[in-house]
mmCIF file of C-alpha atoms in Angstrom:
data_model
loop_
_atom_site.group_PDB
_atom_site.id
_atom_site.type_symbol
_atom_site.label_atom_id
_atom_site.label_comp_id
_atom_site.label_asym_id
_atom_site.label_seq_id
_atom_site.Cartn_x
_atom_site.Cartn_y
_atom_site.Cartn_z
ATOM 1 C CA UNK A 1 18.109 -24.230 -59.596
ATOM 2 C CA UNK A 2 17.096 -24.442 -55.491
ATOM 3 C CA UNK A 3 16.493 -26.719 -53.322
ATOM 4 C CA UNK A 4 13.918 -25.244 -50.621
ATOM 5 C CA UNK A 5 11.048 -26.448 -48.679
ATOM 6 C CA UNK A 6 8.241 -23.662 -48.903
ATOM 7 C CA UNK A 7 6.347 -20.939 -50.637
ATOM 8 C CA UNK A 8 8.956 -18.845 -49.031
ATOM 9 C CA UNK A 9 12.412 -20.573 -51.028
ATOM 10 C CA UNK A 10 10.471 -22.638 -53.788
ATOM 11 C CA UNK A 11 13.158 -25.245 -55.519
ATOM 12 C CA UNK A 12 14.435 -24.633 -58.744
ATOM 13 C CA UNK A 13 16.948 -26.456 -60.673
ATOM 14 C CA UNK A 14 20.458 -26.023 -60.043
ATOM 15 C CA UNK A 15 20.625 -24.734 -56.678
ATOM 16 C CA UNK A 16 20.010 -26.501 -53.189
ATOM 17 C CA UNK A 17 22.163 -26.196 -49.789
ATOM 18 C CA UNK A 18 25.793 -25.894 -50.838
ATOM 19 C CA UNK A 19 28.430 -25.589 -49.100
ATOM 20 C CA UNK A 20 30.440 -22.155 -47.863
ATOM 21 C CA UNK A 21 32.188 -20.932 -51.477
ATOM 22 C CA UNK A 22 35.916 -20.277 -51.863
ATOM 23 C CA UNK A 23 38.130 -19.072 -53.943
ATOM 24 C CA UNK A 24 39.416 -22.196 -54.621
ATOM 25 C CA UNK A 25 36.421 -24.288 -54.575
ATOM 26 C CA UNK A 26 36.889 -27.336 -56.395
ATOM 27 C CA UNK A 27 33.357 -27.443 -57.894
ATOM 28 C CA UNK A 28 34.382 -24.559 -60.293
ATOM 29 C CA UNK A 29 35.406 -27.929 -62.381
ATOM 30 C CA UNK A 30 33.192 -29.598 -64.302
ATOM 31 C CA UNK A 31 29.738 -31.069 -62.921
ATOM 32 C CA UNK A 32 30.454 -34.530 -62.030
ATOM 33 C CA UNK A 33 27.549 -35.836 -61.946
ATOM 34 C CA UNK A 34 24.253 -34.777 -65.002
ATOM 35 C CA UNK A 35 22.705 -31.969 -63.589
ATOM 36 C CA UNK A 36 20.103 -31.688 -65.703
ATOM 37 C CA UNK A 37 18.650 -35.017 -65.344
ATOM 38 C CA UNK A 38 18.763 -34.453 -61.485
ATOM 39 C CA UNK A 39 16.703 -31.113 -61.758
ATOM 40 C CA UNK A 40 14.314 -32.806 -64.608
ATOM 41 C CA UNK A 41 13.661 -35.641 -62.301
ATOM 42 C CA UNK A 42 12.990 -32.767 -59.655
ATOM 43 C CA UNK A 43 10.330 -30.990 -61.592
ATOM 44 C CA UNK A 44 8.403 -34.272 -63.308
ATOM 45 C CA UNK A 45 7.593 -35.506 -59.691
ATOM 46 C CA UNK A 46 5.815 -32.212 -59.605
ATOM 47 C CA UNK A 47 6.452 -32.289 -55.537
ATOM 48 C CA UNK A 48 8.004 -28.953 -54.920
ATOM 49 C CA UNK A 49 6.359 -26.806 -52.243
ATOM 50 C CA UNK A 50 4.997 -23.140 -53.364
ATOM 51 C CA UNK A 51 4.991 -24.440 -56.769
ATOM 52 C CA UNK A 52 3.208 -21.378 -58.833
ATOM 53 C CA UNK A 53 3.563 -18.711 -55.695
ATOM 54 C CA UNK A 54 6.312 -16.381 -55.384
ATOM 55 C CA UNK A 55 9.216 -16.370 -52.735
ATOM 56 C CA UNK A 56 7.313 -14.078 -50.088
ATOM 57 C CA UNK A 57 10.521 -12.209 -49.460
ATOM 58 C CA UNK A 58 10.894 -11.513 -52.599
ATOM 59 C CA UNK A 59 7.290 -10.580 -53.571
ATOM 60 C CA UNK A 60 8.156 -8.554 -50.394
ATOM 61 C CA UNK A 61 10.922 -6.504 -51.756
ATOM 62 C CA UNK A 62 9.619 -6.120 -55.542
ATOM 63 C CA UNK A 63 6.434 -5.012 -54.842
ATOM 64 C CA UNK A 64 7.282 -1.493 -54.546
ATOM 65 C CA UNK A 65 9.325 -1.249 -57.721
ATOM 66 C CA UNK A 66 8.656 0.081 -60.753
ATOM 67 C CA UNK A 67 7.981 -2.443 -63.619
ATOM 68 C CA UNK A 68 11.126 -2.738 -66.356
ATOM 69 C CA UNK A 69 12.410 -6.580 -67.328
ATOM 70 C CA UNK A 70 13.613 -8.532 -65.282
ATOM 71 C CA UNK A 71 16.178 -11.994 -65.325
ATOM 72 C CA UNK A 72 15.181 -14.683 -62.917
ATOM 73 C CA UNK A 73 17.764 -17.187 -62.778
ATOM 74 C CA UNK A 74 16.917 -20.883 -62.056
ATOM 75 C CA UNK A 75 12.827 -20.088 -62.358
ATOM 76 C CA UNK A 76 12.037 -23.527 -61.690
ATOM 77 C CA UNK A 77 8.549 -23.731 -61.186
ATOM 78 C CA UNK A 78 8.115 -20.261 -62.547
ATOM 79 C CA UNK A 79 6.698 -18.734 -59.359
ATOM 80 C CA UNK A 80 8.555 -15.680 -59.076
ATOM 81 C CA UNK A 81 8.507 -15.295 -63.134
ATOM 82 C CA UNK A 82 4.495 -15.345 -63.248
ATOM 83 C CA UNK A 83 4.134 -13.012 -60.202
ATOM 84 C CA UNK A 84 6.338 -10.491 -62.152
ATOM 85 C CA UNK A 85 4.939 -10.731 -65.705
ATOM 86 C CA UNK A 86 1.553 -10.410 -63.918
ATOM 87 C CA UNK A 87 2.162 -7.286 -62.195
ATOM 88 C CA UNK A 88 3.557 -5.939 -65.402
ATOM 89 C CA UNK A 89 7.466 -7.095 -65.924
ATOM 90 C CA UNK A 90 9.197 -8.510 -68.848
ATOM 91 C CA UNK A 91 10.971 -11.534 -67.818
ATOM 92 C CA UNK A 92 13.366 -13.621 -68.842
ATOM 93 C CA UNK A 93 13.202 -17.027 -67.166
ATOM 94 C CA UNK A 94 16.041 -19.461 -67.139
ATOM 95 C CA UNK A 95 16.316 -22.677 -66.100
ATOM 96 C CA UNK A 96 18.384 -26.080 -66.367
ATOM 97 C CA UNK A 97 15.860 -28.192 -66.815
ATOM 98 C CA UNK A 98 13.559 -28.045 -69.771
ATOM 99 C CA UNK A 99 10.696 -29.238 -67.974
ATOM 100 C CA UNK A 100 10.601 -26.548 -66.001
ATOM 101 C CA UNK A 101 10.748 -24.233 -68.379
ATOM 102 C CA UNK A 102 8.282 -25.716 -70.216
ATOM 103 C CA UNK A 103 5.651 -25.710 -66.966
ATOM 104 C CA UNK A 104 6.618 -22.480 -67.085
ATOM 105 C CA UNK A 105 5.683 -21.641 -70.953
ATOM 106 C CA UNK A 106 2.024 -23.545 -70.299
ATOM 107 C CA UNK A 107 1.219 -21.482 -66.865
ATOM 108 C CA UNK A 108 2.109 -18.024 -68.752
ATOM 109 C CA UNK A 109 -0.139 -19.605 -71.913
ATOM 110 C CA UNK A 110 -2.665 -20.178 -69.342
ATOM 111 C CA UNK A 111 -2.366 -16.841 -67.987
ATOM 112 C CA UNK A 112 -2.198 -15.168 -70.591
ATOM 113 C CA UNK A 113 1.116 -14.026 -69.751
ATOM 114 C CA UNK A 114 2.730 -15.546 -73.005
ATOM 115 C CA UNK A 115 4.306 -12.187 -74.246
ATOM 116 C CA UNK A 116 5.587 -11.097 -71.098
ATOM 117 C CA UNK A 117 7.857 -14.290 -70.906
ATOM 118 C CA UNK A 118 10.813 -14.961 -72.514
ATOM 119 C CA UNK A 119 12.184 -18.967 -71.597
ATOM 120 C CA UNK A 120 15.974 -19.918 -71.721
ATOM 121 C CA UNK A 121 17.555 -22.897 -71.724
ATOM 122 C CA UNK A 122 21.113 -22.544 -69.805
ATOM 123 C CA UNK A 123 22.988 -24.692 -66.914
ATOM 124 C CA UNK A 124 24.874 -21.851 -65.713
ATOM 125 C CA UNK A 125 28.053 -23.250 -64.877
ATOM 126 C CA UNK A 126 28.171 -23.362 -68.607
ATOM 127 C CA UNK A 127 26.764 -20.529 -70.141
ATOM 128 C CA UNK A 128 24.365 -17.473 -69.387
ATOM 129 C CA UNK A 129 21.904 -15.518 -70.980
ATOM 130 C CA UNK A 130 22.954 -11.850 -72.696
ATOM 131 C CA UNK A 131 21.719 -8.325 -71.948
ATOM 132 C CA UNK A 132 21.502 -6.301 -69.250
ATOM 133 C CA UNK A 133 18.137 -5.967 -67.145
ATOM 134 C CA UNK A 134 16.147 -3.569 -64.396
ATOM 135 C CA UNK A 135 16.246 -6.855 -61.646
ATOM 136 C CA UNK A 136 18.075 -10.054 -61.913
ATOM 137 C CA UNK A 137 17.084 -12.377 -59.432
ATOM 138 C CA UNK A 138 18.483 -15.376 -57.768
ATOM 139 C CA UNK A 139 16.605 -17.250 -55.332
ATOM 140 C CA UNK A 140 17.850 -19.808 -53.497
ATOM 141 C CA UNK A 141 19.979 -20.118 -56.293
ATOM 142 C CA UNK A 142 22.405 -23.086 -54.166
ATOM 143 C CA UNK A 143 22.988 -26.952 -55.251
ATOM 144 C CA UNK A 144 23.875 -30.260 -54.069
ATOM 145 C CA UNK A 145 25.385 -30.658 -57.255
ATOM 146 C CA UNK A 146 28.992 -28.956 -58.345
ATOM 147 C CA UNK A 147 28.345 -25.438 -59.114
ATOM 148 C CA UNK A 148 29.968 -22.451 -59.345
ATOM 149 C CA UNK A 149 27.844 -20.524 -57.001
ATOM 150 C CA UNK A 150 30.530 -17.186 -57.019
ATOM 151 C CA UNK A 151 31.080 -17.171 -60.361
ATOM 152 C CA UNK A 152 27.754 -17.251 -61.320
ATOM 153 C CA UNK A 153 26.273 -14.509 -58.948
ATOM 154 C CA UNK A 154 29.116 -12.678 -59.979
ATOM 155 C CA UNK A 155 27.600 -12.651 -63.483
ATOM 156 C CA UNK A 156 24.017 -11.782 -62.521
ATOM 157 C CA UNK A 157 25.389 -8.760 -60.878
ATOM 158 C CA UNK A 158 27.340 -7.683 -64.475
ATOM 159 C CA UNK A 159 23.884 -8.445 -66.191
ATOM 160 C CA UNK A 160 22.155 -5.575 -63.950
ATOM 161 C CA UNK A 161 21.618 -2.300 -65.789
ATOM 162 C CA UNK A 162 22.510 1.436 -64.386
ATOM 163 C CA UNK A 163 19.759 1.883 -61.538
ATOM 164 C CA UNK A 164 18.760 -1.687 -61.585
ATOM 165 C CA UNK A 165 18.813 -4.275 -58.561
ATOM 166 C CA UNK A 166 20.101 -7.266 -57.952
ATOM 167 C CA UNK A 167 18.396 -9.547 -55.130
ATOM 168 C CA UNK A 168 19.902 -12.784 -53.975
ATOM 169 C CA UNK A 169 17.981 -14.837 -51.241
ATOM 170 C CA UNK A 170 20.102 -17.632 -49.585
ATOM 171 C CA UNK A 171 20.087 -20.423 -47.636
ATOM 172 C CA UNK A 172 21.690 -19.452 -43.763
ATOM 173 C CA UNK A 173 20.242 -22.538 -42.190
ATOM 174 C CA UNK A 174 19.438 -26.219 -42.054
ATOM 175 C CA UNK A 175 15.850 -26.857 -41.393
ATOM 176 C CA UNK A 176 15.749 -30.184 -38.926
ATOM 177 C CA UNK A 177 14.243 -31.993 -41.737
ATOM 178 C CA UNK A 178 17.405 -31.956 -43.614
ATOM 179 C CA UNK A 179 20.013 -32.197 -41.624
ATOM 180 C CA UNK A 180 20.433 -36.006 -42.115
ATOM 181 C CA UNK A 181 20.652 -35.700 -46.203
ATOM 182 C CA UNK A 182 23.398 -32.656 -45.089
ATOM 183 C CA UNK A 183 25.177 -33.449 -41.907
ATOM 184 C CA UNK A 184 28.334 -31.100 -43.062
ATOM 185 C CA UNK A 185 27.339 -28.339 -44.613
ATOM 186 C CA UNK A 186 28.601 -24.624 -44.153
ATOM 187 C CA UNK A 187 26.446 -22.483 -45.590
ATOM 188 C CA UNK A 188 27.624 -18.683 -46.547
ATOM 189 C CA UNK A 189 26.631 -15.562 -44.183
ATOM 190 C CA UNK A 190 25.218 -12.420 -45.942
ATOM 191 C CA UNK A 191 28.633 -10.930 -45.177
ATOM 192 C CA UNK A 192 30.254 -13.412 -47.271
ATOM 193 C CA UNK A 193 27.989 -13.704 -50.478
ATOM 194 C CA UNK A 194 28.164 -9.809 -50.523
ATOM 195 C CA UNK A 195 32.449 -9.868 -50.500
ATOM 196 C CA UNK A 196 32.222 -13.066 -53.285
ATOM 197 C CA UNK A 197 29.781 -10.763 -55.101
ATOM 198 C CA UNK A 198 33.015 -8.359 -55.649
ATOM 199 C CA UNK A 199 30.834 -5.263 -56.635
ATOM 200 C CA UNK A 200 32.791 -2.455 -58.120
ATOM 201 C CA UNK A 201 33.387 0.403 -55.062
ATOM 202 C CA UNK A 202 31.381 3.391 -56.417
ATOM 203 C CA UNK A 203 29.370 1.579 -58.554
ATOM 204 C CA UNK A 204 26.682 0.051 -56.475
ATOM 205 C CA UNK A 205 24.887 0.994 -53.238
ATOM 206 C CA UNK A 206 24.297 -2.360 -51.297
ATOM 207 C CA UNK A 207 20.674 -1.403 -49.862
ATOM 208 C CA UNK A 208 20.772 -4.972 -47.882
ATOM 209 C CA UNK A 209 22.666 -7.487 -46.410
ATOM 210 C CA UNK A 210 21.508 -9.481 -43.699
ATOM 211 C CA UNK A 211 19.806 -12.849 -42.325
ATOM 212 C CA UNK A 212 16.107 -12.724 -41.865
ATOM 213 C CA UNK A 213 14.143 -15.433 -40.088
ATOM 214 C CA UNK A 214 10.964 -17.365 -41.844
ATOM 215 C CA UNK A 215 8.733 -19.866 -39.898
ATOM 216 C CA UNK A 216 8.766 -22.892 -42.631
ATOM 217 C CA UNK A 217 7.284 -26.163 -42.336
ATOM 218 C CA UNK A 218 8.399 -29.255 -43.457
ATOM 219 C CA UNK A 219 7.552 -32.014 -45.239
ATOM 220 C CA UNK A 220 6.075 -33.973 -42.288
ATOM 221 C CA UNK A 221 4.091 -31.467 -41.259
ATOM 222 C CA UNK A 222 6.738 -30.298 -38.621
ATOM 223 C CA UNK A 223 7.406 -26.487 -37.862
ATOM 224 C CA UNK A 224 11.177 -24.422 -37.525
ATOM 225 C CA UNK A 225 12.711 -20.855 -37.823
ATOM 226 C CA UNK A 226 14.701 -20.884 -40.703
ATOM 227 C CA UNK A 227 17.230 -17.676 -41.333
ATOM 228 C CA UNK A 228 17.353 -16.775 -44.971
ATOM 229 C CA UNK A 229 20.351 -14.307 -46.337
ATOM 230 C CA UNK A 230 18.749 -11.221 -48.001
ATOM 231 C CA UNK A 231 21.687 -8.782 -50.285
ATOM 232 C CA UNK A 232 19.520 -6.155 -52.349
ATOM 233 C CA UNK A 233 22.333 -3.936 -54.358
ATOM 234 C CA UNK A 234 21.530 -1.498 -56.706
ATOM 235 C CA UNK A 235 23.765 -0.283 -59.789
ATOM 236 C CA UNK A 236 24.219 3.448 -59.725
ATOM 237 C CA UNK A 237 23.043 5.262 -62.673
#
């Protein structure tokens, strides 16, 4: 669940630029509005930029681990999820919206990537998947919808297994493009995901936490520098 603008923070449903989290955020409550039929709307106009090509920052980061399974939560297009189970991962891809998922299911057919893939349907404000996993990923996992953004990434860091990592890639900025659609928004520093993350003291070593600046383009062809939050922490064997 994103909402991005390039190969580099591919949409996916249930995220998109939300507002800074708090403890008392109001959108904890239930969605008011169907998220599902917002993200399935998303992913049948088939529009979303990178669609099938992995979050380079993230392709950046994984590249150099070793394979295990892996939890990618709100796969949307299934970028990130094919790029993994091609290079030798298990994944488990969840999604809201079950046409992503099943875009997903017919590009790993294609691929022949079928066993490597695992599809579930969740809207994670409701319910998440079981197990524990080498990576769990959430990319850009923000939304104009209500969502509860903390609560959530709090769960995909209990769902990461002794000596696996958890990556979260964020929205810091506003490209031009968008600032009309979100003329208020406060979006989180890295500073502040990592504290709502609430990772156990001795338990984890954060290996990253900080903004990192993309070029992105947008969709009228215009160019910006967009800053991205990047928190890698791994669970301590």
């Amino acid at each position: 669940m994103t909402t991005s603008g390039s190969s580099d923070s591919t949409p996916r449903a249930g995220s998109g630029v939300a507002v800074r989290p708090s403890a008392a955020d109001p959108r904890d409550a239930e969605p008011s509005e169907d998220a599902q039929r917002f993200w399935d709307k998303r992913y049948r106009a088939g529009t979303q930029p990178g669609r099938g090509r992995p979050n380079a920052v993230f392709a950046g980061l994984v590249a150099c681990l070793p394979t295990g399974s892996a939890l990618d939560l709100g796969c949307g297009p299934g970028g990130d999820t094919l790029w993994l189970a091609g290079r030798g991962w298990t994944v488990t891809a969840v999604d809201i919206s079950p046409t992503a998922l099943a875009g997903v299911r017919a590009e790993a057919a294609a691929a022949g990537l079928e066993k490597r893939i695992r599809t579930e349907h969740h809207d994670l404000s409701v319910s998440f998947p079981t197990g524990r996993f080498d990576l769990v990923s959430a990319q850009f996992l923000q939304s104009p919808l209500a969502f509860p953004r903390q609560r959530v990434l709090r769960q995909a860091a209990e769902a990461v297994a002794p000596g696996g990592l958890l990556l979260v890639v964020e929205h810091a900025s506003v490209p031009p493009w968008g600032r009309a659609a979100h003329p208020d928004v406060e979006l989180p520093t890295a500073a502040e995901t990592l504290a709502g993350l609430a990772l156990a003291e001795g338990e984890w070593t954060v290996e990253i936490a900080e903004p990192r600046s993309r070029e992105a383009t947008g969709p009228g062809g215009e160019t910006a520098t967009l800053d991205d939050n990047v928190i890698a922490a791994r669970r301590r064997r």
